[in-house]
Amino acid sequence: MANQLGRSFHRVSTMKLVCLLLLVLHFGVLANGGNRKFSSRPAAVNLGAIFNFNSTNGRAAMVAIKAAMDDINSNSSILRGTKLVITMEDSNYSGFLGIVEALRFMETDVVAIIGPQSSVIAHVISHVANELHVPLISFSATDPTLNSLQFPFFVRTCRSDLFQMSAIADIVDYYNWKQVITIYIDDDYGRNGVAALGDQLDERRCKISYKAALPPGAARSDIMDLLIKVALMESRIIVLHAPECGIEVFSVAHYLGMLENGYVWIATDWLSSFLDTFTPPDSEVINAMQGVLTLRQHTADSERKDDLLSRWRNLTKKEPGRYFGLNAYGLYAYDTVWIIAHAVDSFLNDGGTISFSNDSRLADTGGTLHLEALTNFDGGRPLLDKILKTNITGVTGPLIFNSDKDLMLPAYDIINVIGTGFWRVGYWSNYSGLSIMTPESLYTKPPNRSSINQQLSPVIWPGETTEKPRGWVFPNNGRHLRIGVPDRVSFRQFVTKTDSTDTIKGFCIDIFTAAVSLLPYAVPYKFVLYGNGRENPNYAVLTNKVASGELDAAVGDVAIVTNRTKIVDFTQPYIESGLVVLVPMKRHQSSAWAFLEPFTLEMWCVTGALFLVVGAVVWILEHRFNEEFRGPPKKQMITVLWFSFSTLFFAHRENTVSTLGRMVLIIWLFVVLIIQSSYTASLTSILTVQQLSSSIKGIDSLVSSNDPIGYQVGSFAKDYLIEQLGVSSSRLKALGSPEEYARELDLGPDNGGVAAVVDERPYVDLFLSTQCRFSTVGSEFTKSGWGFAFPRDSPLAIDLSTAILTLSENGDLQRIHDKWLTRTACISETDEIEAQRLHLSSFWGLFLICGVASFLALLIYFIVMLRQFIRHFRHEETDLPVSGSSRSLRNLQAFFSFVDEKERHAKTRPRQNPTENPSHGTINVD
C-alpha cells in the first residue's frame, strides 16, 4: 500500500512551511516555561477537536463527538474516574484558522487532537504534531498522501481516498469504459485524490482523458465555463471530486443538459454524506442529480449503530437549525473518541503518566515570540502505539489498524440517486471487489477478484435509462480526425490517390467509409497521405505516428502484427493475410514415355516378376488336376505366360479347380486390382494435371538455402525474416513493384535476381492474377490480417470493429472485395480447355510399341509361312517357272494359294488330332 501511495503523490510544498513560520511569527505566545506533570491517573484528560462546525460532516461530527464523550464519561468500565474533556474549535473553512487553533491546543496540555476535518489543514498541522509528539486523529481527512512515513503522528480513523479511487476504477472497468473526465477542487485534497484515481485507472488500462480543475471557492461562472469545455470532450464518464461546490456543479450541469442520456456521473463520497445528512434533500437539488452514482463508506450493521441512530434525533434537538441526519463521517467521529479513550485507558493502566515539557530548540530561538510555551507531550509516542494497537468494535464495525495506519477491511456502498432519494446497487471491498453481497458475508469466503465474480445491480442512468451508456461520443469541438493513409506506389488497388482530383480511393478506403457509415454518430475526418510518393512508406513508422498522437488513426493495408499491437489498438481484421513464398515455376511437359512414369523401375521389375511367379505357382497347383494346364512343355510354357499376364486385364480363360490355386488367384486378382487402379490414377494425373516444379518447396527450404530473397518495400516481412527466422539482412532485397517481382524472379539467383519473394497473401494473389508463370509454394507461415489502427483504448476502434463485422455478415465486405480485387484470368477459356486436352506427343511411344509388335508378329508369320511354302514345293518336287515377270507372279499366286490351303486345313482338322505326319499327305499347321 505504501508503494502505491508513494508512486504519484507529491509532498507538501515548502510554501506551507513558510506559512507556518509566518503564523508563528504573528502568534504571540505569552506563557512561562517549565515542565507540567500530572499524576498517573489524572482527574481529567484533555483532547482538542478542530473541524468546520457548519460543514456537512462537521455538523454530524459535533453531535457525535459530544455523544461519545458523554457515553465514555458515564461508562465506569473505561478511564475509571478520569474524565474525558474535549475542547472543539471551529476552523471555519480556513486553513489559517485551523493552524491557529492547533497551536493554541499545544499550550493547553492536550494529549491528542481530533481532526482536522480538512486534508489541506492536516498537511500543515501534521508537521506541528510531529514536532510536539501530539497524536493527530482525523475522522475525515481522506487525502492519500497523508501517509505514515511522512507523518508518523497522523492517524486516520476513516478510509483513505486510495480505496475510494480503487472502487471508482473498478466500476469504470466493470462497465468496460476506458476514459474518464475528472472535475475537482484545485487543492491538495483534490489533486492528490485525482492522482490516486489516475494510478488506479492505469492498472486497469483506463485513463483520465481530461482533468478539469476548479479554484477553491469557485463561482457559478467558473463552473459554467469549465463544464462547457467538458461538454465538448469525447468522454462522457465524469468523476466529481469537489465537496465544496459539488451541488453547484450538478445544478449547472443540469442546466447545460449534461445529466441526460449518454452521460455518466460518479461522485465521490461527499455526495452520500450530503444525502445522508440532509434527508430529504430539496427537490431542486435532487432533480439535478438523477442517475448519479456515488460512494459511501461502508459501516456494518450492529446493535451499537442502531442504538446511536435511534438516539440521533434527540441528540440533534439541542443543535440550532433544521434536523440533519447521521452520515458515515459522523459515525467515524464517534468511534474516534472511543479509540482515544481506550488508548488513554491502556496507557494509564500500563503506568504511563501525562506530562509535558518544553522543547529546548524553541527556547533557544530568543526574541519576543515565547515559543517555549509550545510543549512536547512526553507520552506522545506510547499513546500513539496504544492507538495503533486498538482492537475494539465500534459503531462502524471492527476498529483495527494495519501497518500503514489504515483501518482494515475497507469497503464502500455504491449508491444510485433516483427519484426522491437513492438506493444501493452494490458494494465494493478491497477484499473481493464489486459485489451485490455485503462485505461481511464475503469475509468468510476466500477472496475472489475474478471478472466473473464482479456484480452490481441494475443502475438507472441519467436520462432515466437502464441501458449502459456507451461512455463516449465523438467530440463536438470542430476538429476533424487526422487519418493517416499510406501513399502507395504499387498494388494501388488497395490504396491510391488519383492524380487529377487528389482524392483517395481503393479497397481499404471503401471498407473504412462503409464502416463509418454504419456508426450511430457522425465522424468528421480528413485523410492525410503518408509517404514520399516514390516508394511505399514504412508502416511501422505510420503506426508509431498514431501511438504518439501525431495522427488519430491509420487506414490502409496495415498488417496486425505483435510489435504494432503493443502501441496501438486495431479494429477487427477486414481481410485475412499472412506471409507466403512466391517463386518462378517451370511447367512439366509430359513425354512420349509418360506411361512409364507412374511406376519406378523397381516397381515395374517387381510387378513383372510377380506375374511370372504367380503364374508358375498356379501351374504347379493345377497341372496335376486341371487338363488345361497339361500338354507338351512348349504348350505349358505358353499357358503359364498367357495365364499370368492375362490376369492383368482379368481376361484369363483357364479355370482353376484346386482350393489352393483358387485362394492364390483371388489374392492375386485383388493385388492386380489395386495396382491397376493406382496406375490409372497416377497416369491420369500425369497426363491431365499441369505439373509445376520449383527448387524452393516452402519457407524452410528457402531459409536453409543461401539464395537472395525479395520483399516489398515498407512491409513487415523484412523484420520478420531477420528477427524471427534468422535470415541475414545481406540476403534480402527490397522490391518496389510487381514489375520488379517478375523481373527479379525471372533473372533468378544466378543472374543477380532473387530465388523467391516473401510477401503478404493479398499482394501475392493480386500479382498472380496477371502473372501465371509464378506460383506460391508451401503454406502461409504467419497468420494475421489487416485492420485500422487507433490509439490505445480508443472507443472508436471498438465501434468500427462492430461495423466491420456487420459488413461481413451482410455481404458488403465481399462486394467491395470483388470490386477491387477480383482476379482476371491469365489465360482465356479456350486456352484452358486446350491445356486439358491430350495430345499425340503423350502417346506416340505407346503407339510405336504397338506398331513394332504388330510388324514383328506379321514378319515372323510371313517368314514361317514362307519357309513352309519352300519346304512344301521342294517335297512335291514341282518345277517352278524360270522366266521373267510371269514367273514371279505365278510364284506369288502359288504362295497365297498355299496359305489359303493351310487355313482351310486348320479349320477342318479334328481337334483331338491337331498334328499329323506330313508324309501321310496332310499339312502341318504348326
Coordinates of N, CA, C and O in Angstrom, one line a residue, residues 728-803:
S728 N 19.9 -13.6 -42.8 CA 20.9 -12.5 -42.8 C 20.3 -11.3 -43.7 O 19.7 -11.6 -44.8
S729 N 20.5 -10.1 -43.2 CA 20.0 -9.0 -44.0 C 20.7 -8.8 -45.3 O 20.1 -8.2 -46.3
S730 N 21.9 -9.4 -45.5 CA 22.6 -9.3 -46.8 C 21.9 -10.1 -47.9 O 22.1 -9.9 -49.1
R731 N 21.0 -11.1 -47.5 CA 20.3 -11.9 -48.4 C 19.0 -11.2 -48.9 O 18.4 -11.7 -49.9
L732 N 18.6 -10.2 -48.2 CA 17.3 -9.6 -48.5 C 17.4 -8.4 -49.5 O 18.4 -7.7 -49.5
K733 N 16.5 -8.4 -50.4 CA 16.5 -7.4 -51.5 C 15.1 -6.7 -51.6 O 14.1 -7.4 -51.7
A734 N 15.1 -5.4 -51.4 CA 13.8 -4.6 -51.4 C 13.3 -4.5 -52.8 O 14.1 -4.1 -53.7
L735 N 12.0 -4.8 -53.0 CA 11.4 -4.6 -54.3 C 10.2 -3.7 -54.2 O 9.5 -3.8 -53.2
G736 N 10.0 -2.9 -55.2 CA 9.0 -1.8 -55.0 C 7.8 -1.9 -55.9 O 6.9 -1.2 -55.7
S737 N 7.7 -2.9 -56.8 CA 6.6 -3.0 -57.7 C 6.4 -4.4 -58.2 O 7.3 -5.2 -58.1
P738 N 5.2 -4.8 -58.7 CA 5.0 -6.1 -59.2 C 6.0 -6.4 -60.4 O 6.4 -7.5 -60.6
E739 N 6.3 -5.3 -61.2 CA 7.2 -5.5 -62.3 C 8.6 -5.9 -61.8 O 9.2 -6.8 -62.4
E740 N 9.0 -5.4 -60.7 CA 10.3 -5.8 -60.1 C 10.2 -7.2 -59.6 O 11.2 -8.0 -59.7
Y741 N 9.1 -7.6 -59.1 CA 8.9 -9.0 -58.7 C 9.2 -9.9 -59.9 O 10.0 -10.9 -59.8
A742 N 8.5 -9.7 -61.0 CA 8.6 -10.5 -62.1 C 10.0 -10.5 -62.7 O 10.6 -11.6 -63.0
R743 N 10.6 -9.3 -62.8 CA 12.0 -9.2 -63.4 C 13.0 -10.0 -62.5 O 13.8 -10.7 -63.0
E744 N 13.0 -9.8 -61.2 CA 14.0 -10.4 -60.3 C 13.8 -11.9 -60.2 O 14.7 -12.7 -60.2
L745 N 12.5 -12.4 -60.3 CA 12.3 -13.8 -60.2 C 12.7 -14.5 -61.5 O 13.2 -15.6 -61.5
D746 N 12.5 -13.8 -62.7 CA 12.9 -14.3 -64.0 C 14.4 -14.4 -64.0 O 15.0 -15.4 -64.6
L747 N 15.1 -13.4 -63.5 CA 16.6 -13.5 -63.5 C 17.1 -14.6 -62.7 O 18.0 -15.3 -63.1
G748 N 16.5 -14.8 -61.5 CA 17.0 -15.9 -60.7 C 18.3 -15.5 -59.9 O 18.9 -14.6 -60.2
P749 N 18.6 -16.3 -58.9 CA 19.8 -16.0 -58.1 C 21.1 -16.1 -58.8 O 22.0 -15.4 -58.5
D750 N 21.2 -16.8 -59.9 CA 22.4 -17.0 -60.7 C 22.7 -15.8 -61.5 O 23.9 -15.5 -61.9
N751 N 21.7 -15.0 -61.8 CA 21.9 -13.8 -62.7 C 21.6 -12.5 -62.0 O 21.3 -11.5 -62.6
G752 N 21.8 -12.5 -60.7 CA 21.6 -11.2 -59.9 C 20.2 -11.0 -59.5 O 19.9 -9.9 -58.9
G753 N 19.3 -11.9 -59.7 CA 17.9 -11.8 -59.2 C 17.7 -12.4 -57.9 O 18.6 -12.6 -57.1
V754 N 16.5 -12.8 -57.6 CA 16.1 -13.5 -56.3 C 15.6 -14.9 -56.6 O 15.0 -15.1 -57.7
A755 N 15.7 -15.7 -55.6 CA 15.1 -17.1 -55.7 C 13.7 -17.1 -55.4 O 12.9 -17.9 -56.0
A756 N 13.2 -16.2 -54.6 CA 11.8 -16.1 -54.2 C 11.5 -14.8 -53.6 O 12.4 -14.0 -53.2
V757 N 10.2 -14.4 -53.5 CA 9.8 -13.2 -52.9 C 8.9 -13.6 -51.7 O 7.9 -14.4 -51.9
V758 N 9.1 -13.0 -50.6 CA 8.2 -13.2 -49.4 C 7.4 -12.0 -49.2 O 7.9 -10.9 -49.0
D759 N 6.1 -12.2 -49.3 CA 5.2 -11.0 -49.2 C 3.8 -11.5 -48.6 O 3.6 -12.7 -48.4
E760 N 2.9 -10.6 -48.4 CA 1.6 -10.9 -47.8 C 0.7 -11.5 -48.8 O 0.8 -11.1 -50.0
R761 N -0.2 -12.3 -48.4 CA -1.1 -13.1 -49.3 C -1.9 -12.1 -50.2 O -2.0 -12.4 -51.4
P762 N -2.5 -11.0 -49.7 CA -3.3 -10.2 -50.7 C -2.5 -9.7 -51.8 O -3.0 -9.6 -53.0
Y763 N -1.3 -9.2 -51.5 CA -0.4 -8.7 -52.6 C -0.1 -9.8 -53.6 O -0.1 -9.6 -54.8
V764 N 0.2 -11.0 -53.1 CA 0.7 -12.1 -54.0 C -0.5 -12.5 -54.8 O -0.4 -12.8 -56.0
D765 N -1.7 -12.6 -54.3 CA -2.9 -13.0 -55.0 C -3.1 -12.0 -56.2 O -3.5 -12.5 -57.3
L766 N -3.0 -10.8 -55.9 CA -3.2 -9.8 -56.9 C -2.1 -9.9 -58.0 O -2.4 -9.7 -59.2
F767 N -0.9 -10.2 -57.6 CA 0.2 -10.3 -58.5 C 0.0 -11.5 -59.4 O 0.2 -11.5 -60.7
L768 N -0.5 -12.6 -58.9 CA -0.7 -13.9 -59.6 C -1.9 -13.8 -60.6 O -2.0 -14.7 -61.4
S769 N -2.7 -12.8 -60.4 CA -3.9 -12.7 -61.3 C -3.5 -12.4 -62.7 O -4.2 -12.6 -63.6
T770 N -2.3 -11.8 -62.9 CA -1.8 -11.5 -64.2 C -0.5 -12.1 -64.5 O 0.0 -12.0 -65.7
Q771 N 0.1 -12.8 -63.6 CA 1.4 -13.4 -63.8 C 1.3 -14.9 -63.5 O 1.5 -15.4 -62.4
C772 N 1.0 -15.7 -64.5 CA 0.7 -17.1 -64.3 C 2.0 -18.0 -64.4 O 1.9 -19.2 -64.1
R773 N 3.1 -17.4 -64.7 CA 4.3 -18.2 -64.7 C 5.0 -18.3 -63.3 O 6.1 -18.8 -63.2
F774 N 4.3 -17.7 -62.4 CA 4.8 -17.8 -61.0 C 3.7 -18.4 -60.1 O 2.5 -18.5 -60.5
S775 N 4.1 -18.9 -58.9 CA 3.2 -19.5 -58.0 C 3.7 -19.5 -56.6 O 4.9 -19.2 -56.4
T776 N 2.9 -19.7 -55.7 CA 3.3 -19.8 -54.3 C 3.6 -21.3 -53.9 O 3.0 -22.2 -54.5
V777 N 4.5 -21.5 -53.0 CA 4.9 -22.8 -52.6 C 4.8 -22.9 -51.1 O 5.0 -21.9 -50.4
G778 N 4.5 -24.1 -50.6 CA 4.3 -24.2 -49.1 C 3.0 -23.5 -48.7 O 2.1 -23.2 -49.5
S779 N 2.9 -23.4 -47.4 CA 1.7 -22.8 -46.8 C 2.1 -21.4 -46.1 O 3.3 -21.1 -46.0
E780 N 1.1 -20.7 -45.8 CA 1.3 -19.4 -45.1 C 2.0 -19.7 -43.8 O 1.6 -20.6 -43.0
F781 N 3.1 -19.0 -43.5 CA 3.8 -19.3 -42.2 C 3.6 -18.2 -41.2 O 4.2 -18.2 -40.1
T782 N 2.7 -17.2 -41.4 CA 2.2 -16.3 -40.4 C 0.7 -16.2 -40.6 O 0.2 -16.4 -41.7
K783 N -0.1 -16.0 -39.6 CA -1.5 -15.8 -39.6 C -1.8 -14.5 -39.0 O -1.6 -14.2 -37.8
S784 N -2.3 -13.6 -39.8 CA -2.7 -12.2 -39.3 C -3.8 -11.7 -40.2 O -4.5 -12.4 -40.9
G785 N -3.9 -10.4 -40.2 CA -4.9 -9.7 -41.0 C -4.6 -8.3 -41.1 O -3.7 -7.8 -40.5
W786 N -5.4 -7.5 -41.8 CA -5.3 -6.1 -41.9 C -6.4 -5.4 -41.1 O -7.6 -5.9 -41.2
G787 N -6.1 -4.4 -40.4 CA -7.0 -3.6 -39.7 C -6.7 -2.2 -39.6 O -5.6 -1.7 -40.1
F788 N -7.6 -1.4 -39.1 CA -7.4 0.1 -39.0 C -6.8 0.3 -37.6 O -7.3 -0.2 -36.6
A789 N -5.7 1.2 -37.5 CA -5.0 1.4 -36.3 C -5.5 2.7 -35.6 O -5.7 3.7 -36.3
F790 N -5.7 2.6 -34.3 CA -6.2 3.7 -33.5 C -5.3 3.8 -32.2 O -4.7 2.8 -31.8
P791 N -5.3 4.9 -31.5 CA -4.5 5.0 -30.3 C -5.1 4.0 -29.3 O -6.2 3.5 -29.4
R792 N -4.3 3.6 -28.3 CA -4.6 2.6 -27.3 C -5.9 3.0 -26.6 O -6.1 4.2 -26.2
D793 N -6.8 2.0 -26.4 CA -8.1 2.2 -25.7 C -9.0 3.2 -26.4 O -9.9 3.8 -25.7
S794 N -8.9 3.3 -27.7 CA -9.8 4.2 -28.4 C -11.2 3.5 -28.5 O -11.3 2.4 -29.0
P795 N -12.2 4.2 -28.1 CA -13.6 3.6 -28.2 C -14.0 3.5 -29.7 O -14.8 2.7 -30.1
L796 N -13.4 4.4 -30.6 CA -13.8 4.3 -32.0 C -13.3 3.0 -32.6 O -14.0 2.5 -33.5
A797 N -12.2 2.4 -32.1 CA -11.8 1.1 -32.7 C -12.8 0.0 -32.4 O -13.0 -0.8 -33.2
I798 N -13.4 0.1 -31.2 CA -14.4 -0.9 -30.8 C -15.6 -0.8 -31.7 O -16.1 -1.8 -32.2
D799 N -16.1 0.4 -31.9 CA -17.3 0.6 -32.7 C -17.1 0.3 -34.1 O -18.0 -0.3 -34.8
L800 N -15.9 0.6 -34.7 CA -15.6 0.2 -36.0 C -15.5 -1.3 -36.2 O -15.8 -1.8 -37.3
S801 N -15.0 -2.0 -35.2 CA -14.9 -3.4 -35.3 C -16.3 -4.0 -35.4 O -16.5 -5.0 -36.2
T802 N -17.2 -3.5 -34.6 CA -18.6 -4.0 -34.8 C -19.2 -3.7 -36.1 O -19.9 -4.5 -36.7
A803 N -18.8 -2.5 -36.7 CA -19.3 -2.2 -38.0 C -18.7 -3.1 -39.1 O -19.4 -3.5 -40.1

